[in-house]
CSV table of C-alpha atoms and ligand atoms in Angstrom, one decimal:
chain,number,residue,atom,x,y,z
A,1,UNK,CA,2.3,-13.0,-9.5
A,2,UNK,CA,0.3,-10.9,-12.4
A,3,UNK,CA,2.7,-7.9,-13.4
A,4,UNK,CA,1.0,-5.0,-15.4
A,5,UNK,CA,3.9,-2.6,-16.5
A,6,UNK,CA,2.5,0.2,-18.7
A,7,UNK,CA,3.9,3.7,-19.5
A,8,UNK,CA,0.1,5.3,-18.8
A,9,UNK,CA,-0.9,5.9,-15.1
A,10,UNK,CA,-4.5,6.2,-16.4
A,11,UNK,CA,-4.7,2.6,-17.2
A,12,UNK,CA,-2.5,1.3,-14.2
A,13,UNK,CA,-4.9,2.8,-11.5
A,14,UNK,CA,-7.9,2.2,-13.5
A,15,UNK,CA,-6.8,-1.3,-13.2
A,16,UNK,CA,-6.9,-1.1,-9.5
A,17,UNK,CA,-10.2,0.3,-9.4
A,18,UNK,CA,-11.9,-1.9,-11.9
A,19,UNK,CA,-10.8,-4.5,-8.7
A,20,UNK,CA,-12.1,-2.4,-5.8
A,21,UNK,CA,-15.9,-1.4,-7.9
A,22,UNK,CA,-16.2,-5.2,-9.0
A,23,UNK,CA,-15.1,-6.1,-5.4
A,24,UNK,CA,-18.0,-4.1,-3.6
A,25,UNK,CA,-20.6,-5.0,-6.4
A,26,UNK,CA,-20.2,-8.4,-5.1
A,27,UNK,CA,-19.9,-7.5,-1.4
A,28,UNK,CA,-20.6,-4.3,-0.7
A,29,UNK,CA,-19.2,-4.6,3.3
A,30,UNK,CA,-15.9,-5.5,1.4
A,31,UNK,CA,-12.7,-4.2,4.0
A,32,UNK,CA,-10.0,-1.9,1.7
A,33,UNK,CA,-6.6,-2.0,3.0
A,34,UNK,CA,-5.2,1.7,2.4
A,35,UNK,CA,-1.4,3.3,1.5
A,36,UNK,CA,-0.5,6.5,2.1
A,37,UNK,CA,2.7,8.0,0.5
A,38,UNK,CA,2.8,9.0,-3.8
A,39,UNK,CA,2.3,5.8,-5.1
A,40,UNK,CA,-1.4,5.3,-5.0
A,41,UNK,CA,-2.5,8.7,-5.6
A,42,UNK,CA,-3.8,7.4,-8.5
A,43,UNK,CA,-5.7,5.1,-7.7
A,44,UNK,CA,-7.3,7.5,-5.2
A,45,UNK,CA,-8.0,9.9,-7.4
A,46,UNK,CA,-9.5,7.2,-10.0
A,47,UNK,CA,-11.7,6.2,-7.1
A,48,UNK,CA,-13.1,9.3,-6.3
A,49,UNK,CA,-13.9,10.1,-10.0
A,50,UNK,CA,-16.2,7.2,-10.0
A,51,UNK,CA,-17.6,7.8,-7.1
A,52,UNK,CA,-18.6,11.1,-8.6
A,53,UNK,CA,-20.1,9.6,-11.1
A,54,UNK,CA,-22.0,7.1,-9.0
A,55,UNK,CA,-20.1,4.0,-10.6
A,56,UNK,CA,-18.8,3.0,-6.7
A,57,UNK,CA,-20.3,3.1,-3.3
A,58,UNK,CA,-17.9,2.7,-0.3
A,59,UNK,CA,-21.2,3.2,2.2
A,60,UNK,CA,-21.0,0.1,3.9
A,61,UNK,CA,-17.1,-0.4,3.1
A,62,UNK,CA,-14.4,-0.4,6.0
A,63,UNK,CA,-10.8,0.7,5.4
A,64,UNK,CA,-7.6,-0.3,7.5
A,65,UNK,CA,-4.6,1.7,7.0
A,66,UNK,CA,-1.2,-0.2,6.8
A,67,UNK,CA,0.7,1.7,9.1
A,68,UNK,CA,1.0,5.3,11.3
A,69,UNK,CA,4.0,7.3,12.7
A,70,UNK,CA,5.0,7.5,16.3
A,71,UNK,CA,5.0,10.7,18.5
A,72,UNK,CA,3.2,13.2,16.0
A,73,UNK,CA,0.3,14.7,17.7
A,74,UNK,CA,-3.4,13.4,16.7
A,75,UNK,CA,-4.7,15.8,13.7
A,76,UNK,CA,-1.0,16.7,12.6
A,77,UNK,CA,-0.6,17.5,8.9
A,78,UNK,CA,1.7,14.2,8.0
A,79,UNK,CA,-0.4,11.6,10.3
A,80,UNK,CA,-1.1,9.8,7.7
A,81,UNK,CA,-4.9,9.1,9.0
A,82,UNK,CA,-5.1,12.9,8.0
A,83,UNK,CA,-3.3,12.0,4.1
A,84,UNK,CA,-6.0,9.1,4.1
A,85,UNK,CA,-8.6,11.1,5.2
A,86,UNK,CA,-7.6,13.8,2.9
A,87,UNK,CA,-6.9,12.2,-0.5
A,88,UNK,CA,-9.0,9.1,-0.3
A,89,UNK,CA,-11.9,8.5,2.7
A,90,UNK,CA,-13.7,12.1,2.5
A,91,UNK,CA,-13.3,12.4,-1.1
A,92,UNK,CA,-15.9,9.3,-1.0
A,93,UNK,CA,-18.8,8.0,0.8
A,94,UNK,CA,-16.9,6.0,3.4
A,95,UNK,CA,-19.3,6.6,6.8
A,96,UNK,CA,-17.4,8.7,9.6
A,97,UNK,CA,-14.8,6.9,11.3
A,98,UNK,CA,-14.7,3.7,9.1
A,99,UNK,CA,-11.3,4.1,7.9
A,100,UNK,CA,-8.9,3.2,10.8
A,101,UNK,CA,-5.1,3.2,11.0
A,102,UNK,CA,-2.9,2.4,13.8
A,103,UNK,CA,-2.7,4.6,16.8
A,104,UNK,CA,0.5,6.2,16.9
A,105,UNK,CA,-0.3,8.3,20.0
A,106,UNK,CA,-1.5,5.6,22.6
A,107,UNK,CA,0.9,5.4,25.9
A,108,UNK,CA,0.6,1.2,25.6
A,109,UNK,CA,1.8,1.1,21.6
A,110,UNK,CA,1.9,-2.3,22.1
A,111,UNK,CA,-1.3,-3.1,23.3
A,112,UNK,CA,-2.8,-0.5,20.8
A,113,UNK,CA,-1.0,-2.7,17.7
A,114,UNK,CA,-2.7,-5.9,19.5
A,115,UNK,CA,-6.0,-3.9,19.0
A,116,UNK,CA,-5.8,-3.1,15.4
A,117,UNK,CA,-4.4,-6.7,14.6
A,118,UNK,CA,-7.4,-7.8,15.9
A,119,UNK,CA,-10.0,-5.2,15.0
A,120,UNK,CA,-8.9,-6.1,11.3
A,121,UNK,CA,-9.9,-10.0,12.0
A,122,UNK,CA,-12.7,-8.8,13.6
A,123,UNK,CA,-13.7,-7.4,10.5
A,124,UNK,CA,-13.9,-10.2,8.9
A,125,UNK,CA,-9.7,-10.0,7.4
A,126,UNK,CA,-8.4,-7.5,4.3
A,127,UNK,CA,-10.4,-8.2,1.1
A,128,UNK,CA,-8.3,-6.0,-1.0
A,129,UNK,CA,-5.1,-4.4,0.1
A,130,UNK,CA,-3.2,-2.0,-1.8
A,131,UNK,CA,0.5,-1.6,-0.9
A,132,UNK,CA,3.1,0.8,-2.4
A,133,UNK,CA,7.0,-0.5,-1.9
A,134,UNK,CA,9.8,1.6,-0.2
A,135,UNK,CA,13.2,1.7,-1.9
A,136,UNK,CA,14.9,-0.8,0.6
A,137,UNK,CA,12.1,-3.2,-0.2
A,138,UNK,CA,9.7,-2.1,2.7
A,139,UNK,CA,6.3,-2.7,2.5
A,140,UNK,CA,3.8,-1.1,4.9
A,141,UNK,CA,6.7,-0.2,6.9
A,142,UNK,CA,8.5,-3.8,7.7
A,143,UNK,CA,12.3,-2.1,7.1
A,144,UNK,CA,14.9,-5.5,6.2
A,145,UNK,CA,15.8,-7.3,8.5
A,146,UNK,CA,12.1,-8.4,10.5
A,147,UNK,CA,10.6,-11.2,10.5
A,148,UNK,CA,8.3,-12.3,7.8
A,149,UNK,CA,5.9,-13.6,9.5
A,150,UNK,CA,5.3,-10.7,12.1
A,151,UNK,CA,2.0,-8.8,13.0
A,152,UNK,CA,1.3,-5.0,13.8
A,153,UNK,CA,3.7,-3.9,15.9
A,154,UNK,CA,5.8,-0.5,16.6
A,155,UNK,CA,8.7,-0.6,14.1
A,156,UNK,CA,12.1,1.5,14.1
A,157,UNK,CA,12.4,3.4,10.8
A,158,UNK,CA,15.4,3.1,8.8
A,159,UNK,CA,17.5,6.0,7.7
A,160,UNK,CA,17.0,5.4,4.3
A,161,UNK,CA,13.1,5.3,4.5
A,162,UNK,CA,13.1,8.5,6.8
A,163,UNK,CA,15.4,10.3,4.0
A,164,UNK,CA,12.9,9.4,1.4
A,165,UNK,CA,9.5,10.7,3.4
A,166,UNK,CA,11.6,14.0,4.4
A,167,UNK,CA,10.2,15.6,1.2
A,168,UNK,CA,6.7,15.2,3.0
A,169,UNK,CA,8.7,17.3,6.2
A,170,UNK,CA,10.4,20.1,4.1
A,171,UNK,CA,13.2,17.7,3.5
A,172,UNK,CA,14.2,18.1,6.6
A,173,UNK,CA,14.9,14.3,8.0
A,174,UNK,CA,15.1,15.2,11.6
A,175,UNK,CA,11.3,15.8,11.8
A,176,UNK,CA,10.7,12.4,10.3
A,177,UNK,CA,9.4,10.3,13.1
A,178,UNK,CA,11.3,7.7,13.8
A,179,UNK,CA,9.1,5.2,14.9
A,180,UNK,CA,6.0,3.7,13.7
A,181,UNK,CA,3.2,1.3,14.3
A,182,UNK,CA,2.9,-1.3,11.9
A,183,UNK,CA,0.6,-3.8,10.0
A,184,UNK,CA,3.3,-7.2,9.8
A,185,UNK,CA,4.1,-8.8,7.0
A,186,UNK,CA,1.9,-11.7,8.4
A,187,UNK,CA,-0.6,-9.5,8.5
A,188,UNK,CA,-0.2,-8.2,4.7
A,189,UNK,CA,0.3,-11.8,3.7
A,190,UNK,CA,-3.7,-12.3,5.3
A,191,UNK,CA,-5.1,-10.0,2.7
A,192,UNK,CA,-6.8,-12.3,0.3
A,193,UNK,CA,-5.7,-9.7,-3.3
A,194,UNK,CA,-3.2,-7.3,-3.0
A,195,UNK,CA,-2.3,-4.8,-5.8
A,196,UNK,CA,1.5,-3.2,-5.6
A,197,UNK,CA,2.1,0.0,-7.3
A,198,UNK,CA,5.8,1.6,-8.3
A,199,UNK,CA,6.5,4.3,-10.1
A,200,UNK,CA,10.4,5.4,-11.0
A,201,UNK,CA,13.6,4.4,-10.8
A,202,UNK,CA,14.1,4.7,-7.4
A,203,UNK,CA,11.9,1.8,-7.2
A,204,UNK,CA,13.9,-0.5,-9.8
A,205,UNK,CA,15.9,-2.6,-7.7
A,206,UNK,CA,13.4,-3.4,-5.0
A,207,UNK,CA,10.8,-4.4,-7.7
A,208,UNK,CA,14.0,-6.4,-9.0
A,209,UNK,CA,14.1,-7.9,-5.7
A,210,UNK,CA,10.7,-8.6,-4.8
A,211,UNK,CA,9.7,-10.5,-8.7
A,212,UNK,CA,13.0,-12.1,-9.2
A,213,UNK,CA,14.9,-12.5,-6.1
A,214,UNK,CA,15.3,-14.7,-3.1
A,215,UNK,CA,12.7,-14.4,-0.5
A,216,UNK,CA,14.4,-12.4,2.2
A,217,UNK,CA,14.1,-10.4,5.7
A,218,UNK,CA,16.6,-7.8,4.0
A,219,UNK,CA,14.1,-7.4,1.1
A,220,UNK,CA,10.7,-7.7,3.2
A,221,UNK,CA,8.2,-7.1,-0.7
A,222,UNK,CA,9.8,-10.7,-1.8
A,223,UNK,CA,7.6,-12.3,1.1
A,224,UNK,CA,4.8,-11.6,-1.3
A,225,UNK,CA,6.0,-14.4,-3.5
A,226,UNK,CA,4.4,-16.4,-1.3
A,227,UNK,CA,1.1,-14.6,-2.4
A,228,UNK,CA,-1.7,-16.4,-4.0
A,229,UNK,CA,-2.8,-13.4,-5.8
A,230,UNK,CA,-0.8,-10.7,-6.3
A,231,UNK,CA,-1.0,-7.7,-9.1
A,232,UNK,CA,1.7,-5.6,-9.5
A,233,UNK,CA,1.2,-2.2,-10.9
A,234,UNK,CA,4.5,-0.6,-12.4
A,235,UNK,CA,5.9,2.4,-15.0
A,236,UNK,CA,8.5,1.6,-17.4
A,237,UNK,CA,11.2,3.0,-14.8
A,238,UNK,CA,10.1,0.9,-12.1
A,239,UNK,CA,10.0,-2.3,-14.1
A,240,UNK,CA,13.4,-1.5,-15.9
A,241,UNK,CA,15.8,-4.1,-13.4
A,242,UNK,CA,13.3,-7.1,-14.0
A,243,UNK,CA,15.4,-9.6,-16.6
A,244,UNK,CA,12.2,-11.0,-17.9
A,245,UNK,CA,10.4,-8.2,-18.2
A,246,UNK,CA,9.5,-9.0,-21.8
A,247,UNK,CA,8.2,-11.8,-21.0
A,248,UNK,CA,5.8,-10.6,-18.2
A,249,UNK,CA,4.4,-8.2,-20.7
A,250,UNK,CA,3.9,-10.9,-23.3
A,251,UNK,CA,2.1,-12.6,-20.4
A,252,UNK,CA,0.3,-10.0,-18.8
A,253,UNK,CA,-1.2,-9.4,-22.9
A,254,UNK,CA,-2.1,-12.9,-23.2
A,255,UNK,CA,-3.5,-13.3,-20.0
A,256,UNK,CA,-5.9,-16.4,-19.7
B,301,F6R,C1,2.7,3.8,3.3
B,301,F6R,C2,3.5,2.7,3.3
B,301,F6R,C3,4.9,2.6,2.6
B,301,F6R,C4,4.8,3.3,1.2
B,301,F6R,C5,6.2,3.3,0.6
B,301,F6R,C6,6.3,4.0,-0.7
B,301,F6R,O1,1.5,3.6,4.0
B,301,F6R,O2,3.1,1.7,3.9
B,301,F6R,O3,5.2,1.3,2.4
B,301,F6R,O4,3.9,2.6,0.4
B,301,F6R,O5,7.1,3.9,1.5
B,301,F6R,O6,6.0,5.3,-0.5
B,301,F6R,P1,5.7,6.3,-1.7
B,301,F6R,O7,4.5,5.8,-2.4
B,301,F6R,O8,5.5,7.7,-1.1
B,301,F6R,O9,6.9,6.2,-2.6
């Protein structure tokens, strides 16, 4: 695991994007794996300022999303194919309907989570996935306690995670959906790089958890230890629980 901790957000999402534009300079049909939520709005934003210059075409680029609530209505403002949409696909040149997430409407959930498992092989597999981390450890939204292993699927929210997102609801956590559909760990674990971002402190322990800890259902981020190639992307605040984080810096600086 590469950790990058840095007190600029500049040079933490221009990281990321340095990844994606050398990524689809090399193969331009490269598949994105998307997050929605604060943590990547850098990153977004960093893409879409290249884009503007003409440094980074996404033309022939397809996007997965990791994960969509249950029960809000198609178009809503919090689906988070309309955040995707919003703050990353239309502010580029992804083509019209090549950025997919799960379906959270569908009458079969189940079958429609079979779908997008396998519309995402079909595609040929995540090149680059870029994940954000929940406070209990979630990634996508695998809450403690599944299994690591799992694939998309519809997931029961925990009250923890649902209290964090109510500031996207008013911060009113009883219009937080309390369901979702998925990506699984297993499918995560498929992507061939994945780049983690954290910001605060809110983020500390799970960071804590996920670099230094045991690999654990009730931490579901330490799967990624498993990782060949993993980058994680942190602020000072987020990086403050890790014991050895002078040494990661001394590591990430002398780099080979
Ligand atoms: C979102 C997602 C979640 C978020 C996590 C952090 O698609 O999969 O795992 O990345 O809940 O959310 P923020 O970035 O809003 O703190």
């Amino acid at each position: 695991m590469e950790i990058f901790i840095s007190s600029n957000p500049d040079a933490l999402a221009q990281y990321a994007v340095d990844g994606i534009e050398e990524l689809l300079a090399a193969k331009p049909e490269a598949v994105i794996g998307f997050a929605t939520g604060s943590s990547p709005m850098a990153v977004y934003d960093e893409m879409a300022a290249r884009y503007e210059a003409g440094r980074i075409d996404f033309s022939k680029a397809k996007g997965f999303q990791l994960d969509e609530y249950v029960g809000l209505p198609a178009g809503h403002e919090q689906t988070y194919l309309r955040f995707i949409h919003e703050n990353m696909a239309d502010r580029v040149n992804f083509v019209p309907g090549t950025v997919r997430a799960p379906d959270g409407t569908c009458e079969d959930l189940a079958a429609g989570a079979a779908a997008y498992e396998a519309a995402i092989e079909q595609a040929g597999g995540v090149d680059f996935q870029i994940l954000g981390i929940g406070s209990n450890g979630h990634i996508a939204f695998n809450e403690p306690g599944g299994s690591l292993a799992s694939a998309t699927r519809v997931e029961a929210l925990t009250e923890q995670t649902r209290q964090d997102n109510a500031r996207f609801f008013d911060g009113d956590i009883t219009r937080v959906p309390t369901h979702c559909v998925t990506q699984g760990l297993g499918t995560i674990m498929r992507a061939r790089r994945i780049i983690l971002l954290a910001q605060g402190e809110g983020k500390a322990e799970a960071i804590a958890h996920l670099v230094e800890g045991s690999v654990s259902a009730r931490w579901p981020a330490t799967i990624l230890q498993h990782h060949p190639r993993v980058t994680l992307l942190l602020d000072e605040a987020a990086a403050s629980k890790l014991e050895l984080r002078d040494h990661y810096r001394w590591a990430w600086e002398n780099r080979g």
